PDB file of C-alpha atoms and ligand atoms in Angstrom:
ATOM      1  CA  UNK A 138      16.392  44.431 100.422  1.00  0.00           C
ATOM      2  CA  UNK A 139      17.532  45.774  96.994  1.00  0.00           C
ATOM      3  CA  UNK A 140      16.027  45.776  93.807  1.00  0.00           C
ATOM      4  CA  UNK A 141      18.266  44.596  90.610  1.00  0.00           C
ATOM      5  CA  UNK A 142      16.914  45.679  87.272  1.00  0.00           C
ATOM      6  CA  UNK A 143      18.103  44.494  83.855  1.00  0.00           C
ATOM      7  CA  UNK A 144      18.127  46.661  80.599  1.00  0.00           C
ATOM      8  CA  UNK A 145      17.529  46.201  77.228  1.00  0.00           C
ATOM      9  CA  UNK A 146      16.857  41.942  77.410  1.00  0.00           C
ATOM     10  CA  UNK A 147      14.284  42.128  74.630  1.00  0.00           C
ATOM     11  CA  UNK A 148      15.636  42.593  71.444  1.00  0.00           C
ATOM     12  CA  UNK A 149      12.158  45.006  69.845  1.00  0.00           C
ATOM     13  CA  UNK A 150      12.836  47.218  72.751  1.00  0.00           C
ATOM     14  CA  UNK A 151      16.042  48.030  72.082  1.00  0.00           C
ATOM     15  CA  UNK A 152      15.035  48.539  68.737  1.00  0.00           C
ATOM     16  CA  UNK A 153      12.232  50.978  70.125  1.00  0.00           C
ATOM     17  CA  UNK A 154      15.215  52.807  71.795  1.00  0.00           C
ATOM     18  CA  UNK A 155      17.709  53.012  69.282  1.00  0.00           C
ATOM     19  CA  UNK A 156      18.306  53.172  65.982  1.00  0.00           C
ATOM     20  CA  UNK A 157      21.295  51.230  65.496  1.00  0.00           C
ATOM     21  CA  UNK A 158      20.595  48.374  68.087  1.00  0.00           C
ATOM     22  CA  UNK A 159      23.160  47.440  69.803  1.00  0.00           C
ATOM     23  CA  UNK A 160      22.834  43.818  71.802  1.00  0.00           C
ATOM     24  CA  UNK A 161      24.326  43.866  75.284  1.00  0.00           C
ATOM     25  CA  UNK A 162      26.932  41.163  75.241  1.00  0.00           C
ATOM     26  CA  UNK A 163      26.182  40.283  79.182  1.00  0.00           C
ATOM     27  CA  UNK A 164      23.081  41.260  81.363  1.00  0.00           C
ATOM     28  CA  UNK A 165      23.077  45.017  81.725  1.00  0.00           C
ATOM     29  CA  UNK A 166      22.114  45.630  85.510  1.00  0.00           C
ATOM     30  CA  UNK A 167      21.522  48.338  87.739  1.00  0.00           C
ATOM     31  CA  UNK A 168      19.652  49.070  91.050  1.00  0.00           C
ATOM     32  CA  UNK A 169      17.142  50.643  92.915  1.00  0.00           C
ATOM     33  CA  UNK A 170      17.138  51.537  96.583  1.00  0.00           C
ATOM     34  CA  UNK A 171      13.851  50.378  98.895  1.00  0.00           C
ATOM     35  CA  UNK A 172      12.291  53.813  98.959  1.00  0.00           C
ATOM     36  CA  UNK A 173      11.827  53.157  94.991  1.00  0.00           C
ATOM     37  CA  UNK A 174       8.732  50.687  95.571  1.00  0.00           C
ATOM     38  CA  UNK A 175       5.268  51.213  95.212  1.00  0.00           C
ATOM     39  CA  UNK A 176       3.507  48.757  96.406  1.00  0.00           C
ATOM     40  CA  UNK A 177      -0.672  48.065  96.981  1.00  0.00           C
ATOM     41  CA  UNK A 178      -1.986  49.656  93.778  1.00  0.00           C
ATOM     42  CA  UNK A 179      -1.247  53.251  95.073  1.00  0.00           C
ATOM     43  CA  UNK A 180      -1.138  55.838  92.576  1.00  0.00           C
ATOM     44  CA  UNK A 181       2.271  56.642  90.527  1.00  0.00           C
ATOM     45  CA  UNK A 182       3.122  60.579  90.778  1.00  0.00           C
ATOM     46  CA  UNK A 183       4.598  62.213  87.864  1.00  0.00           C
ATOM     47  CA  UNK A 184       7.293  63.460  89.242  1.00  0.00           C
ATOM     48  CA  UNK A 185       8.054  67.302  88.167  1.00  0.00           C
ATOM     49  CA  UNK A 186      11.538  66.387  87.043  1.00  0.00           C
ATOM     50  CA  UNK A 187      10.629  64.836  84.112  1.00  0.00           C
ATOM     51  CA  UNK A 188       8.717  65.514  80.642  1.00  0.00           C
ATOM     52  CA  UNK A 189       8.958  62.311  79.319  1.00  0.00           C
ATOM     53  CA  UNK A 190       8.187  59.643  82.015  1.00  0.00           C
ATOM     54  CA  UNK A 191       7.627  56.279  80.615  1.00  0.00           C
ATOM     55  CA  UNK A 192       6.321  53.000  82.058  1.00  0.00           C
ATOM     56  CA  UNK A 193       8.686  49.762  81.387  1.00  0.00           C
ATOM     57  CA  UNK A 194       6.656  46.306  82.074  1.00  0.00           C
ATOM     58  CA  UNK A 195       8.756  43.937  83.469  1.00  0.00           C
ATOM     59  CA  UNK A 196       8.677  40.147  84.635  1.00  0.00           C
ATOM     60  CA  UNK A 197       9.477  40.254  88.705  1.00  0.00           C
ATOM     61  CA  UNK A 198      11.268  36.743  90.540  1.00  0.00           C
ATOM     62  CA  UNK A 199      12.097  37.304  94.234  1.00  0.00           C
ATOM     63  CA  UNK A 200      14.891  36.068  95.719  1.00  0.00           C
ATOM     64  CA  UNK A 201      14.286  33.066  97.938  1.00  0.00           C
ATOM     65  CA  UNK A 202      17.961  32.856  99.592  1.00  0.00           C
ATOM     66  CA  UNK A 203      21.778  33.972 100.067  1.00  0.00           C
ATOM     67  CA  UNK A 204      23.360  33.443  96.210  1.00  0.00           C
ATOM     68  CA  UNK A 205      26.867  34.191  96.246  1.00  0.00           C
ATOM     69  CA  UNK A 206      28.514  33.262  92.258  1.00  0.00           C
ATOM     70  CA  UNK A 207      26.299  30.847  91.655  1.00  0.00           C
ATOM     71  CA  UNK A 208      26.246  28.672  88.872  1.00  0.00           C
ATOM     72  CA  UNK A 209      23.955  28.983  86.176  1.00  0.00           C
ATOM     73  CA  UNK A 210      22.759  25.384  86.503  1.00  0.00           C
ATOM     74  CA  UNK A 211      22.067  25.788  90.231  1.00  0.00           C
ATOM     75  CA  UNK A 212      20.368  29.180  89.889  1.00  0.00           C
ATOM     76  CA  UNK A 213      16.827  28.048  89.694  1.00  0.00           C
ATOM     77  CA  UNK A 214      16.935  26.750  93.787  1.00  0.00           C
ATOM     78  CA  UNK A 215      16.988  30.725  94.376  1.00  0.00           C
ATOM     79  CA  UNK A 216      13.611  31.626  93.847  1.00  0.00           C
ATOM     80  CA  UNK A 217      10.007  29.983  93.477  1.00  0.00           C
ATOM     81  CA  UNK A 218       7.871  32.775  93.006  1.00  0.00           C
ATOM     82  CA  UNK A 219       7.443  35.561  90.618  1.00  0.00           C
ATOM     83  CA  UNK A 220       5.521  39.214  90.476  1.00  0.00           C
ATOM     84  CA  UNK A 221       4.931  42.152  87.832  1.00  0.00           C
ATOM     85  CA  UNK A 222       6.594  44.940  88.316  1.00  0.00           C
ATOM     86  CA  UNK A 223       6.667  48.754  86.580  1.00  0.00           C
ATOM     87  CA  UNK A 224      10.471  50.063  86.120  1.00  0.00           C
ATOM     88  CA  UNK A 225       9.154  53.855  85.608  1.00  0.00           C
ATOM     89  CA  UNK A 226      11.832  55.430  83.715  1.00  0.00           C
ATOM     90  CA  UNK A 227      12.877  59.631  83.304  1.00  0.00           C
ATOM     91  CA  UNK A 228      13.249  58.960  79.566  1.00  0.00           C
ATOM     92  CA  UNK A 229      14.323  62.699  78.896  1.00  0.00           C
ATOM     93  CA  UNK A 230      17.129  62.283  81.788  1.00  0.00           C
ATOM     94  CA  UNK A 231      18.057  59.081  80.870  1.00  0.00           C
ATOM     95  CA  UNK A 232      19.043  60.301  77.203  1.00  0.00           C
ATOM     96  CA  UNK A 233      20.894  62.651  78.844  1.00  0.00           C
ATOM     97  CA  UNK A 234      22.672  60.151  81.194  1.00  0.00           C
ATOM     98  CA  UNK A 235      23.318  57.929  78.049  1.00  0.00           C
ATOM     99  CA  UNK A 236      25.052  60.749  76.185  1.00  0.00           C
ATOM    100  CA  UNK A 237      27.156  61.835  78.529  1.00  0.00           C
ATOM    101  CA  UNK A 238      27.863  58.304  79.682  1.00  0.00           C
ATOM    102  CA  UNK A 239      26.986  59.031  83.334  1.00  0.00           C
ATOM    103  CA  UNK A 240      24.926  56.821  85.521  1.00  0.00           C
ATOM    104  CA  UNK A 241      21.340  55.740  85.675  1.00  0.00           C
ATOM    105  CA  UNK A 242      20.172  56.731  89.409  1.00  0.00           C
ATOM    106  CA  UNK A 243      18.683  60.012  88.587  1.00  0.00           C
ATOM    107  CA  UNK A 244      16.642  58.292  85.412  1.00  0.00           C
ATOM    108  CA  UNK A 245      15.604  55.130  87.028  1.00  0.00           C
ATOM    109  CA  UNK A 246      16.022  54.735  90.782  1.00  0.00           C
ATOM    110  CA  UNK A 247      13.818  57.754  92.449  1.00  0.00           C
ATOM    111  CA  UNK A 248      10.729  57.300  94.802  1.00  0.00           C
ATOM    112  CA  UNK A 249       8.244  55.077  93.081  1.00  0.00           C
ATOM    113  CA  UNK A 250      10.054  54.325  90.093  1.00  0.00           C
ATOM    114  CA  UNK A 251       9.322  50.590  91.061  1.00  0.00           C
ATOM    115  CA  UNK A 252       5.873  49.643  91.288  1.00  0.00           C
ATOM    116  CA  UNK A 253       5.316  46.040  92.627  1.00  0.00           C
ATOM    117  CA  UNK A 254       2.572  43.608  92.777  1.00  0.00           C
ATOM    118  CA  UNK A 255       1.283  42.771  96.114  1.00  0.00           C
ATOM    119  CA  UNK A 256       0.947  39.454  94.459  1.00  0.00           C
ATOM    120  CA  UNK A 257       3.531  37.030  94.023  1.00  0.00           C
ATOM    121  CA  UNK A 258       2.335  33.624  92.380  1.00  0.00           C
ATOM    122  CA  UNK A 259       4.603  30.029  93.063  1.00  0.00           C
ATOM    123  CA  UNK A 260       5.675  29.066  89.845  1.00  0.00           C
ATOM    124  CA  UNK A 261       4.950  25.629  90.479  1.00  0.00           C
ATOM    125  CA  UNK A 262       0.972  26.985  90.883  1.00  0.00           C
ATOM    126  CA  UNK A 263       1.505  28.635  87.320  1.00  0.00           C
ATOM    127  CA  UNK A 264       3.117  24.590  86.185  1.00  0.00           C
ATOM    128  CA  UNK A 265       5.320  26.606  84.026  1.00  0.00           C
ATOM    129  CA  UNK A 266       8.820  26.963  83.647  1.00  0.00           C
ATOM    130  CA  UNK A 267       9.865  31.181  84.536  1.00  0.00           C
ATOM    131  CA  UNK A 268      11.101  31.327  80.812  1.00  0.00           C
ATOM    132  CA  UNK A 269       7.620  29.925  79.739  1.00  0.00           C
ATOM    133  CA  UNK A 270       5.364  33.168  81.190  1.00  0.00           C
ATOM    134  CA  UNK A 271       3.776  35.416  79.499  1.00  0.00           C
ATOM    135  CA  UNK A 272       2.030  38.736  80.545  1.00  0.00           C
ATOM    136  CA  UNK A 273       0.775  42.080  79.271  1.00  0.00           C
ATOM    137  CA  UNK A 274       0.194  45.607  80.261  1.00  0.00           C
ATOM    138  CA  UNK A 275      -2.410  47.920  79.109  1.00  0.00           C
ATOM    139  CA  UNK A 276      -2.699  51.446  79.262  1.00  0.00           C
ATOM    140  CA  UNK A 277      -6.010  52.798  79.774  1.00  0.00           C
ATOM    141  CA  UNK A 278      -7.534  49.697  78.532  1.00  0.00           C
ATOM    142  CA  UNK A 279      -6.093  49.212  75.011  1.00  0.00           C
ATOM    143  CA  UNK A 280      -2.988  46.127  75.552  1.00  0.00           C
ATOM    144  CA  UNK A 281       0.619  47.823  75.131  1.00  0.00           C
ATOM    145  CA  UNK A 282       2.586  45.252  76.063  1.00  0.00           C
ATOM    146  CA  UNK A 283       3.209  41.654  75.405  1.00  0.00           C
ATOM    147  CA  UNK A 284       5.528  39.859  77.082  1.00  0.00           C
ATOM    148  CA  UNK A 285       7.003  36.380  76.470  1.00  0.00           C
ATOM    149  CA  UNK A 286       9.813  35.464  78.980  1.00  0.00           C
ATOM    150  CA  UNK A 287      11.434  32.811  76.207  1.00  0.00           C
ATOM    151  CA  UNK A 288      12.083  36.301  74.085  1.00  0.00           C
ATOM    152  CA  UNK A 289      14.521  37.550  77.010  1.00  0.00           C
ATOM    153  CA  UNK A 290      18.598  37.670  75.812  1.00  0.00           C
ATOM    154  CA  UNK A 291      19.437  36.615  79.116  1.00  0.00           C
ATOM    155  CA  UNK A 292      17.095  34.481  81.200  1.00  0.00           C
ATOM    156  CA  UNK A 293      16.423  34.266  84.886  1.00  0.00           C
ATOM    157  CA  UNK A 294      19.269  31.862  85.877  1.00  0.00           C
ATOM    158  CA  UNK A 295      21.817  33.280  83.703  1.00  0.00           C
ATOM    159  CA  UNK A 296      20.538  36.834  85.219  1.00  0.00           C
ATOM    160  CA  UNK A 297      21.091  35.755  88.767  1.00  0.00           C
ATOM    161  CA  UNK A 298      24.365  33.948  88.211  1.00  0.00           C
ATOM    162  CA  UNK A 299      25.772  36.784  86.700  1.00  0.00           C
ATOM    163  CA  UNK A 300      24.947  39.605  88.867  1.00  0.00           C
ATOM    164  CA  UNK A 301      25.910  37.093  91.956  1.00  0.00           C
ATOM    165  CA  UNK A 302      29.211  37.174  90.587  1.00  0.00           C
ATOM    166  CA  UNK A 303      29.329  40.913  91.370  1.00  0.00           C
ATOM    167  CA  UNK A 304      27.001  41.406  94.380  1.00  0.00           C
ATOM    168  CA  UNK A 305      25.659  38.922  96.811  1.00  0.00           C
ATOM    169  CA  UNK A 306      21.895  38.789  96.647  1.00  0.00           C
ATOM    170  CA  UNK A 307      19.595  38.079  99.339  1.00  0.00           C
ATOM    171  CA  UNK A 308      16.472  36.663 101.115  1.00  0.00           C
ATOM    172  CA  UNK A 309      13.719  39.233  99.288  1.00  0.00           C
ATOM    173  CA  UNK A 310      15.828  40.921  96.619  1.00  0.00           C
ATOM    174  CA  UNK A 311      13.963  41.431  93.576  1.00  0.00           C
ATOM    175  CA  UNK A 312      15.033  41.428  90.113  1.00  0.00           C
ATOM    176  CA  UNK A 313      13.086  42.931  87.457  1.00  0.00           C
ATOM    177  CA  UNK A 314      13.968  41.043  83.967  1.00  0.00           C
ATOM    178  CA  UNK A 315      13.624  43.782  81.647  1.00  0.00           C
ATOM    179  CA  UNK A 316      10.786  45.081  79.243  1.00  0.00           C
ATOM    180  CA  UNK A 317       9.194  44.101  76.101  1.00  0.00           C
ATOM    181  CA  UNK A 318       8.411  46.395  73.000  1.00  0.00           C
ATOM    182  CA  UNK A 319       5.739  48.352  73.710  1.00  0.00           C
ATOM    183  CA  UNK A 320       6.740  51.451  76.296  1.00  0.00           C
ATOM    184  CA  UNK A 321       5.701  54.348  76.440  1.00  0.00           C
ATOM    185  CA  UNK A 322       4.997  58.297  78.257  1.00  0.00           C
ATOM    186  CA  UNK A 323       2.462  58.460  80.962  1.00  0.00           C
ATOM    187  CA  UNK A 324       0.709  61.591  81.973  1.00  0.00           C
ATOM    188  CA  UNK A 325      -2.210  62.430  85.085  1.00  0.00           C
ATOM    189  CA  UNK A 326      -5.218  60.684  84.724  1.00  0.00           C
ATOM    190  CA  UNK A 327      -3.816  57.386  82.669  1.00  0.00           C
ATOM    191  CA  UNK A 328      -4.517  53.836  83.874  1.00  0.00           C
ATOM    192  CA  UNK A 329      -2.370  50.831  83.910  1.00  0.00           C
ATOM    193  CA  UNK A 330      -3.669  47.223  84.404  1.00  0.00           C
ATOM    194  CA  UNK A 331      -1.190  44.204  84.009  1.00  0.00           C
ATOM    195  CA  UNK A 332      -1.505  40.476  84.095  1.00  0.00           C
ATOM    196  CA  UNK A 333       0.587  37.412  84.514  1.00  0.00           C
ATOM    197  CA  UNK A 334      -0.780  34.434  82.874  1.00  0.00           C
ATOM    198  CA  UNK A 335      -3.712  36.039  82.932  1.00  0.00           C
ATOM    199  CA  UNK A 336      -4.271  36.932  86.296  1.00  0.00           C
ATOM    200  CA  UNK A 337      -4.853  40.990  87.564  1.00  0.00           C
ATOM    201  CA  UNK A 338      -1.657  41.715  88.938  1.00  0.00           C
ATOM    202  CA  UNK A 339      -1.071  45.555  88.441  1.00  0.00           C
ATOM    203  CA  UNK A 340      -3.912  48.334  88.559  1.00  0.00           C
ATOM    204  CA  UNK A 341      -3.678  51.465  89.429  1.00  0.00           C
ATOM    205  CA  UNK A 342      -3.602  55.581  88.717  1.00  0.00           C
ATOM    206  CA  UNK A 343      -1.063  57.648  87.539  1.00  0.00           C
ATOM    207  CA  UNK A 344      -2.015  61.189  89.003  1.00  0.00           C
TER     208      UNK A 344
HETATM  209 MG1   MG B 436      13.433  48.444  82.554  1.00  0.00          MG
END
């Protein structure tokens, strides 16, 4: 199982990141090995490596099948259900990375940079299209985060026809979709609480 995460897909977050915002022409993607999850509500561990760790709140949609270059019209058979997820970012390292145009692994893909609902909810029990959902984060009670999946650059189907032009996803792959305005550091003794349509789907420490 891998996990498949797409940057900057909201246009006010890239806005929040850089000055002079430049638009990804295709979906920017990179991944996280299995040992990045967090699953169950466990607490998120600053890790010592960083000064600047920041929370990203992304939609999650689960892979429900082999996609090999798929076409964008067919790309909605490959999954049925989707999650909330937490892409916990290194900010401080990632500038670095960015700079010196190196990769993303030691920013983004480290133990428990991806924290993961236990919950995954059938879209056809939400009765909305995946573009359609909304959801929001909030840190220590006060909302941070709003998201609106019809403000992505690239939605769902054009995400997972693209990136299964390049690697061949699977039965349980996750892709996280990106993150809305709104992020932000975390430090020992913050909260975060996110929901999907309304519903609790994220809660839990950072220590
Ligand atoms: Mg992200």
């Amino acid at each position: 199982m891998k996990i498949i995460c797409i940057g900057r897909n909201y246009v006010e977050h890239i806005q929040e990141l850089d000055n002079n915002s430049n638009i990804p022409e295709a979906p920017l993607f990179f991944l996280k090995p299995d040992t990045a999850l967090l699953r169950n509500n466990e607490p998120f561990y600053v890790p010592a490596f960083s000064n600047d760790l920041h929370y990203e709140t992304e939609l999650v949609v689960k892979i429900n099948r082999v996609v090999k270059a798929i076409d964008e019209k067919f790309a909605g058979r490959c999954y049925d259900e989707v999650g909330l997820g937490i892409d916990f970012t290194a900010r401080d390292i990632q500038r670095k990375c960015m700079e010196k145009g190196l990769p993303w692994e030691i920013c983004k893909a480290f133990d428990h940079s991806a924290a993961l609902s236990s919950q995954f909810v059938k879209l056809e029990e939400l009765g909305k299209n995946v573009q359609e959902l909304r959801f929001e984060m909030f840190f220590n009670g006060e909302l941070r985060q709003s998201g609106d999946a019809s403000k992505m650059i690239f939605g769902v189907n054009h995400i997972i026809s693209y990136v299964s032009h390049f690697i061949t996803l699977k039965i349980g792959d996750l892709i996280f979709t990106g993150t809305p305005v709104g992020v932000g550091p975390v430090k020992p003794g913050d909260h975060i609480t996110a929901k999907l349509e309304g519903r609790t789907m994220l809660d839990f420490d950072i220590k």
